[in-house]
Amino acid sequence: LFVNHWVSGWAQSILNWCPTWLKEQLHLDIKKSGFVSALPSLVGFAVAMGSGVVATHVIETRKLSVSAVRKICQAGATILAAIPLLLMAYVPGISNAVAVTLMMTSIGLNSLIYSGMHINHIDLTPKYAPLLYGVSNAIANTSLIIAPALDGLILGKANNEGSIASAEKWQTVFTISAAIQCAGGVLW
């Protein structure tokens, strides 16, 4: 549970870099395409809300067990969400529309985590779920410190160097994120 919460933080940290990636790799003017920059977050919100409704329905109608629903959602949030990240990084000459769609798909799939790991605290121990979540969240927040810092070092952004990161550096950032997500999914 703690590992996957940590992985969740790492995966969400990619949102910090979305505007920079859109600007540097797709040459989108962020000031003119603010809505495009916001789309991944909007899709993530919609998926999180929708998956909660669907997960609850599946559990209440006993189509699947609580454990099965949590595992399916967590697999989608980690392993499946890594695939679009890798496609974004390694498909040469990708169009802006396809790249933004892949980014939205990855972040949307990652939002399944709210019907997977995040709600699992209540499943495990309803009485102590707030305490368990607090400890888990404290651990997870370390990834929200490490991931942007490491990504910034890789991309050459750590000291406000102002340089445009190469496609290879973005590949490294996306590959690390995808690998961490897959590892978390396998451990779940």
PDB file of C-alpha atoms in Angstrom:
ATOM      1  CA  LEU A   1       0.000   0.000   0.000  1.00  0.00           C
ATOM      2  CA  PHE A   2       2.749   2.428   0.968  1.00  0.00           C
ATOM      3  CA  VAL A   3       4.820   1.589  -2.115  1.00  0.00           C
ATOM      4  CA  ASN A   4       1.885   2.159  -4.454  1.00  0.00           C
ATOM      5  CA  HIS A   5       1.005   5.428  -2.755  1.00  0.00           C
ATOM      6  CA  TRP A   6       4.607   6.498  -3.330  1.00  0.00           C
ATOM      7  CA  VAL A   7       4.347   5.393  -6.978  1.00  0.00           C
ATOM      8  CA  SER A   8       1.124   7.390  -7.268  1.00  0.00           C
ATOM      9  CA  GLY A   9       2.952  10.535  -6.216  1.00  0.00           C
ATOM     10  CA  TRP A  10       5.728   9.909  -8.722  1.00  0.00           C
ATOM     11  CA  ALA A  11       3.241   9.354 -11.531  1.00  0.00           C
ATOM     12  CA  GLN A  12       1.343  12.528 -10.665  1.00  0.00           C
ATOM     13  CA  SER A  13       4.567  14.537 -10.638  1.00  0.00           C
ATOM     14  CA  ILE A  14       4.735  14.174 -14.422  1.00  0.00           C
ATOM     15  CA  LEU A  15       1.949  16.771 -14.470  1.00  0.00           C
ATOM     16  CA  ASN A  16       4.522  19.311 -13.314  1.00  0.00           C
ATOM     17  CA  TRP A  17       6.386  18.849 -16.570  1.00  0.00           C
ATOM     18  CA  CYS A  18       3.449  18.705 -19.010  1.00  0.00           C
ATOM     19  CA  PRO A  19       3.539  22.415 -19.944  1.00  0.00           C
ATOM     20  CA  THR A  20       7.316  22.337 -20.406  1.00  0.00           C
ATOM     21  CA  TRP A  21       7.158  19.196 -22.562  1.00  0.00           C
ATOM     22  CA  LEU A  22       4.342  20.655 -24.654  1.00  0.00           C
ATOM     23  CA  LYS A  23       6.369  23.825 -25.193  1.00  0.00           C
ATOM     24  CA  GLU A  24       9.772  22.268 -25.835  1.00  0.00           C
ATOM     25  CA  GLN A  25       8.903  19.113 -27.742  1.00  0.00           C
ATOM     26  CA  LEU A  26       5.655  20.052 -29.481  1.00  0.00           C
ATOM     27  CA  HIS A  27       6.438  23.775 -29.783  1.00  0.00           C
ATOM     28  CA  LEU A  28       3.045  24.740 -28.394  1.00  0.00           C
ATOM     29  CA  ASP A  29       2.815  28.287 -27.083  1.00  0.00           C
ATOM     30  CA  ILE A  30       1.572  27.701 -23.544  1.00  0.00           C
ATOM     31  CA  LYS A  31       0.136  31.211 -23.317  1.00  0.00           C
ATOM     32  CA  LYS A  32      -1.980  30.551 -26.393  1.00  0.00           C
ATOM     33  CA  SER A  33      -2.743  26.924 -25.632  1.00  0.00           C
ATOM     34  CA  GLY A  34      -3.486  27.003 -21.908  1.00  0.00           C
ATOM     35  CA  PHE A  35      -6.576  24.864 -22.448  1.00  0.00           C
ATOM     36  CA  VAL A  36      -4.461  22.166 -24.105  1.00  0.00           C
ATOM     37  CA  SER A  37      -2.142  22.230 -21.082  1.00  0.00           C
ATOM     38  CA  ALA A  38      -5.141  21.789 -18.792  1.00  0.00           C
ATOM     39  CA  LEU A  39      -6.712  18.925 -20.759  1.00  0.00           C
ATOM     40  CA  PRO A  40      -4.712  16.108 -19.098  1.00  0.00           C
ATOM     41  CA  SER A  41      -5.802  17.277 -15.646  1.00  0.00           C
ATOM     42  CA  LEU A  42      -9.427  17.611 -16.756  1.00  0.00           C
ATOM     43  CA  VAL A  43      -9.379  14.108 -18.206  1.00  0.00           C
ATOM     44  CA  GLY A  44      -7.802  12.809 -14.999  1.00  0.00           C
ATOM     45  CA  PHE A  45     -10.580  14.386 -12.947  1.00  0.00           C
ATOM     46  CA  ALA A  46     -13.290  12.924 -15.182  1.00  0.00           C
ATOM     47  CA  VAL A  47     -11.770   9.437 -15.075  1.00  0.00           C
ATOM     48  CA  ALA A  48     -11.344   9.568 -11.296  1.00  0.00           C
ATOM     49  CA  MET A  49     -14.999  10.504 -10.814  1.00  0.00           C
ATOM     50  CA  GLY A  50     -16.311   8.049 -13.405  1.00  0.00           C
ATOM     51  CA  SER A  51     -14.205   5.145 -12.223  1.00  0.00           C
ATOM     52  CA  GLY A  52     -15.433   5.648  -8.677  1.00  0.00           C
ATOM     53  CA  VAL A  53     -19.040   5.342  -9.808  1.00  0.00           C
ATOM     54  CA  VAL A  54     -18.304   2.292 -11.962  1.00  0.00           C
ATOM     55  CA  ALA A  55     -16.183   0.586  -9.283  1.00  0.00           C
ATOM     56  CA  THR A  56     -18.896   1.097  -6.673  1.00  0.00           C
ATOM     57  CA  HIS A  57     -21.551  -0.277  -9.026  1.00  0.00           C
ATOM     58  CA  VAL A  58     -19.483  -3.369  -9.872  1.00  0.00           C
ATOM     59  CA  ILE A  59     -18.843  -4.049  -6.177  1.00  0.00           C
ATOM     60  CA  GLU A  60     -22.444  -3.435  -5.091  1.00  0.00           C
ATOM     61  CA  THR A  61     -23.872  -5.680  -7.835  1.00  0.00           C
ATOM     62  CA  ARG A  62     -21.305  -8.347  -6.883  1.00  0.00           C
ATOM     63  CA  LYS A  63     -20.003  -8.676 -10.423  1.00  0.00           C
ATOM     64  CA  LEU A  64     -16.479  -8.665  -8.976  1.00  0.00           C
ATOM     65  CA  SER A  65     -15.032  -8.748  -5.475  1.00  0.00           C
ATOM     66  CA  VAL A  66     -13.685  -5.614  -3.828  1.00  0.00           C
ATOM     67  CA  SER A  67     -10.190  -7.060  -4.131  1.00  0.00           C
ATOM     68  CA  ALA A  68     -10.593  -7.735  -7.867  1.00  0.00           C
ATOM     69  CA  VAL A  69     -11.908  -4.225  -8.543  1.00  0.00           C
ATOM     70  CA  ARG A  70      -9.016  -2.638  -6.626  1.00  0.00           C
ATOM     71  CA  LYS A  71      -6.458  -4.785  -8.471  1.00  0.00           C
ATOM     72  CA  ILE A  72      -7.932  -4.012 -11.903  1.00  0.00           C
ATOM     73  CA  CYS A  73      -8.050  -0.283 -11.196  1.00  0.00           C
ATOM     74  CA  GLN A  74      -4.518  -0.311  -9.805  1.00  0.00           C
ATOM     75  CA  ALA A  75      -3.179  -2.227 -12.813  1.00  0.00           C
ATOM     76  CA  GLY A  76      -4.778   0.334 -15.122  1.00  0.00           C
ATOM     77  CA  ALA A  77      -3.432   3.188 -13.037  1.00  0.00           C
ATOM     78  CA  THR A  78       0.131   1.909 -13.077  1.00  0.00           C
ATOM     79  CA  ILE A  79       0.981  -0.557 -15.829  1.00  0.00           C
ATOM     80  CA  LEU A  80      -1.469   0.612 -18.509  1.00  0.00           C
ATOM     81  CA  ALA A  81      -0.757   4.288 -17.774  1.00  0.00           C
ATOM     82  CA  ALA A  82       2.943   3.668 -18.477  1.00  0.00           C
ATOM     83  CA  ILE A  83       2.334   2.628 -22.085  1.00  0.00           C
ATOM     84  CA  PRO A  84       1.274   6.063 -23.415  1.00  0.00           C
ATOM     85  CA  LEU A  85       4.251   7.633 -21.621  1.00  0.00           C
ATOM     86  CA  LEU A  86       6.616   5.343 -23.488  1.00  0.00           C
ATOM     87  CA  LEU A  87       4.847   5.989 -26.783  1.00  0.00           C
ATOM     88  CA  MET A  88       5.159   9.749 -26.201  1.00  0.00           C
ATOM     89  CA  ALA A  89       8.863   9.356 -25.595  1.00  0.00           C
ATOM     90  CA  TYR A  90       9.847   6.912 -28.301  1.00  0.00           C
ATOM     91  CA  VAL A  91       7.551   7.367 -31.320  1.00  0.00           C
ATOM     92  CA  PRO A  92       9.456   9.670 -33.686  1.00  0.00           C
ATOM     93  CA  GLY A  93       7.648  12.494 -35.451  1.00  0.00           C
ATOM     94  CA  ILE A  94       4.548  12.183 -33.321  1.00  0.00           C
ATOM     95  CA  SER A  95       1.915  14.803 -34.133  1.00  0.00           C
ATOM     96  CA  ASN A  96       0.776  17.317 -31.552  1.00  0.00           C
ATOM     97  CA  ALA A  97      -2.739  15.871 -31.469  1.00  0.00           C
ATOM     98  CA  VAL A  98      -1.481  12.316 -30.917  1.00  0.00           C
ATOM     99  CA  ALA A  99       1.029  13.432 -28.281  1.00  0.00           C
ATOM    100  CA  VAL A 100      -1.589  15.364 -26.298  1.00  0.00           C
ATOM    101  CA  THR A 101      -4.002  12.429 -26.620  1.00  0.00           C
ATOM    102  CA  LEU A 102      -1.344  10.043 -25.283  1.00  0.00           C
ATOM    103  CA  MET A 103      -0.622  12.393 -22.395  1.00  0.00           C
ATOM    104  CA  MET A 104      -4.334  12.624 -21.590  1.00  0.00           C
ATOM    105  CA  THR A 105      -4.632   8.833 -21.819  1.00  0.00           C
ATOM    106  CA  SER A 106      -1.727   8.265 -19.448  1.00  0.00           C
ATOM    107  CA  ILE A 107      -2.985  10.751 -16.881  1.00  0.00           C
ATOM    108  CA  GLY A 108      -6.562   9.518 -17.296  1.00  0.00           C
ATOM    109  CA  LEU A 109      -5.522   5.918 -16.712  1.00  0.00           C
ATOM    110  CA  ASN A 110      -3.390   6.982 -13.767  1.00  0.00           C
ATOM    111  CA  SER A 111      -6.523   8.491 -12.217  1.00  0.00           C
ATOM    112  CA  LEU A 112      -7.904   4.971 -11.809  1.00  0.00           C
ATOM    113  CA  ILE A 113      -5.661   4.933  -8.748  1.00  0.00           C
ATOM    114  CA  TYR A 114      -8.462   6.620  -6.794  1.00  0.00           C
ATOM    115  CA  SER A 115     -10.605   3.502  -7.251  1.00  0.00           C
ATOM    116  CA  GLY A 116      -7.591   1.289  -6.593  1.00  0.00           C
ATOM    117  CA  MET A 117      -4.988   2.102  -3.983  1.00  0.00           C
ATOM    118  CA  HIS A 118      -6.401   5.329  -2.560  1.00  0.00           C
ATOM    119  CA  ILE A 119      -9.719   3.867  -1.406  1.00  0.00           C
ATOM    120  CA  ASN A 120      -8.064   0.642  -0.264  1.00  0.00           C
ATOM    121  CA  HIS A 121      -7.159   2.227   3.068  1.00  0.00           C
ATOM    122  CA  ILE A 122     -10.841   2.087   4.016  1.00  0.00           C
ATOM    123  CA  ASP A 123     -11.150  -1.504   2.777  1.00  0.00           C
ATOM    124  CA  LEU A 124      -8.238  -2.618   4.934  1.00  0.00           C
ATOM    125  CA  THR A 125      -9.138  -0.927   8.199  1.00  0.00           C
ATOM    126  CA  PRO A 126     -12.195   1.337   8.271  1.00  0.00           C
ATOM    127  CA  LYS A 127     -11.595   2.405  11.867  1.00  0.00           C
ATOM    128  CA  TYR A 128      -7.986   3.438  11.315  1.00  0.00           C
ATOM    129  CA  ALA A 129      -8.168   4.460   7.658  1.00  0.00           C
ATOM    130  CA  PRO A 130      -7.472   8.167   8.354  1.00  0.00           C
ATOM    131  CA  LEU A 131      -4.343   7.311  10.330  1.00  0.00           C
ATOM    132  CA  LEU A 132      -3.207   4.759   7.762  1.00  0.00           C
ATOM    133  CA  TYR A 133      -3.821   7.212   4.931  1.00  0.00           C
ATOM    134  CA  GLY A 134      -1.938   9.948   6.779  1.00  0.00           C
ATOM    135  CA  VAL A 135       1.142   7.756   7.226  1.00  0.00           C
ATOM    136  CA  SER A 136       0.875   6.496   3.653  1.00  0.00           C
ATOM    137  CA  ASN A 137       0.486  10.027   2.309  1.00  0.00           C
ATOM    138  CA  ALA A 138       3.480  11.268   4.293  1.00  0.00           C
ATOM    139  CA  ILE A 139       5.609   8.543   2.724  1.00  0.00           C
ATOM    140  CA  ALA A 140       4.143   9.247  -0.731  1.00  0.00           C
ATOM    141  CA  ASN A 141       4.984  12.939  -0.492  1.00  0.00           C
ATOM    142  CA  THR A 142       8.676  12.106  -0.583  1.00  0.00           C
ATOM    143  CA  SER A 143       8.193  11.048  -4.217  1.00  0.00           C
ATOM    144  CA  LEU A 144       6.665  14.464  -4.936  1.00  0.00           C
ATOM    145  CA  ILE A 145       9.940  15.975  -3.779  1.00  0.00           C
ATOM    146  CA  ILE A 146      12.307  13.489  -5.413  1.00  0.00           C
ATOM    147  CA  ALA A 147      10.609  13.134  -8.831  1.00  0.00           C
ATOM    148  CA  PRO A 148      10.544  16.807  -9.879  1.00  0.00           C
ATOM    149  CA  ALA A 149      14.062  17.319  -8.542  1.00  0.00           C
ATOM    150  CA  LEU A 150      15.444  14.290 -10.398  1.00  0.00           C
ATOM    151  CA  ASP A 151      13.536  15.181 -13.555  1.00  0.00           C
ATOM    152  CA  GLY A 152      14.850  18.742 -13.304  1.00  0.00           C
ATOM    153  CA  LEU A 153      18.423  17.463 -13.058  1.00  0.00           C
ATOM    154  CA  ILE A 154      17.945  15.144 -16.038  1.00  0.00           C
ATOM    155  CA  LEU A 155      16.305  17.859 -18.123  1.00  0.00           C
ATOM    156  CA  GLY A 156      18.874  20.483 -17.144  1.00  0.00           C
ATOM    157  CA  LYS A 157      16.287  22.651 -15.402  1.00  0.00           C
ATOM    158  CA  ALA A 158      17.640  22.389 -11.861  1.00  0.00           C
ATOM    159  CA  ASN A 159      19.549  25.670 -11.865  1.00  0.00           C
ATOM    160  CA  ASN A 160      17.295  27.673 -14.176  1.00  0.00           C
ATOM    161  CA  GLU A 161      19.684  26.879 -16.980  1.00  0.00           C
ATOM    162  CA  GLY A 162      16.983  27.832 -19.466  1.00  0.00           C
ATOM    163  CA  SER A 163      18.114  25.342 -22.066  1.00  0.00           C
ATOM    164  CA  ILE A 164      15.655  23.266 -24.053  1.00  0.00           C
ATOM    165  CA  ALA A 165      15.899  19.612 -23.084  1.00  0.00           C
ATOM    166  CA  SER A 166      16.637  17.130 -25.850  1.00  0.00           C
ATOM    167  CA  ALA A 167      14.224  14.395 -26.870  1.00  0.00           C
ATOM    168  CA  GLU A 168      16.633  11.894 -25.304  1.00  0.00           C
ATOM    169  CA  LYS A 169      16.406  13.600 -21.926  1.00  0.00           C
ATOM    170  CA  TRP A 170      12.596  13.542 -22.111  1.00  0.00           C
ATOM    171  CA  GLN A 171      12.806   9.856 -23.027  1.00  0.00           C
ATOM    172  CA  THR A 172      14.799   9.258 -19.859  1.00  0.00           C
ATOM    173  CA  VAL A 173      12.267  11.120 -17.702  1.00  0.00           C
ATOM    174  CA  PHE A 174       9.289   9.290 -19.220  1.00  0.00           C
ATOM    175  CA  THR A 175      11.059   5.918 -19.066  1.00  0.00           C
ATOM    176  CA  ILE A 176      11.913   6.320 -15.382  1.00  0.00           C
ATOM    177  CA  SER A 177       8.309   7.264 -14.621  1.00  0.00           C
ATOM    178  CA  ALA A 178       6.955   4.340 -16.663  1.00  0.00           C
ATOM    179  CA  ALA A 179       9.344   1.885 -14.990  1.00  0.00           C
ATOM    180  CA  ILE A 180       8.366   3.071 -11.516  1.00  0.00           C
ATOM    181  CA  GLN A 181       4.679   2.827 -12.401  1.00  0.00           C
ATOM    182  CA  CYS A 182       5.086  -0.715 -13.764  1.00  0.00           C
ATOM    183  CA  ALA A 183       7.054  -1.797 -10.700  1.00  0.00           C
ATOM    184  CA  GLY A 184       4.293  -0.467  -8.466  1.00  0.00           C
ATOM    185  CA  GLY A 185       1.642  -2.265 -10.515  1.00  0.00           C
ATOM    186  CA  VAL A 186       3.502  -5.558 -10.319  1.00  0.00           C
ATOM    187  CA  LEU A 187       3.981  -5.208  -6.551  1.00  0.00           C
ATOM    188  CA  TRP A 188       0.267  -4.466  -6.048  1.00  0.00           C
TER     189      TRP A 188
END
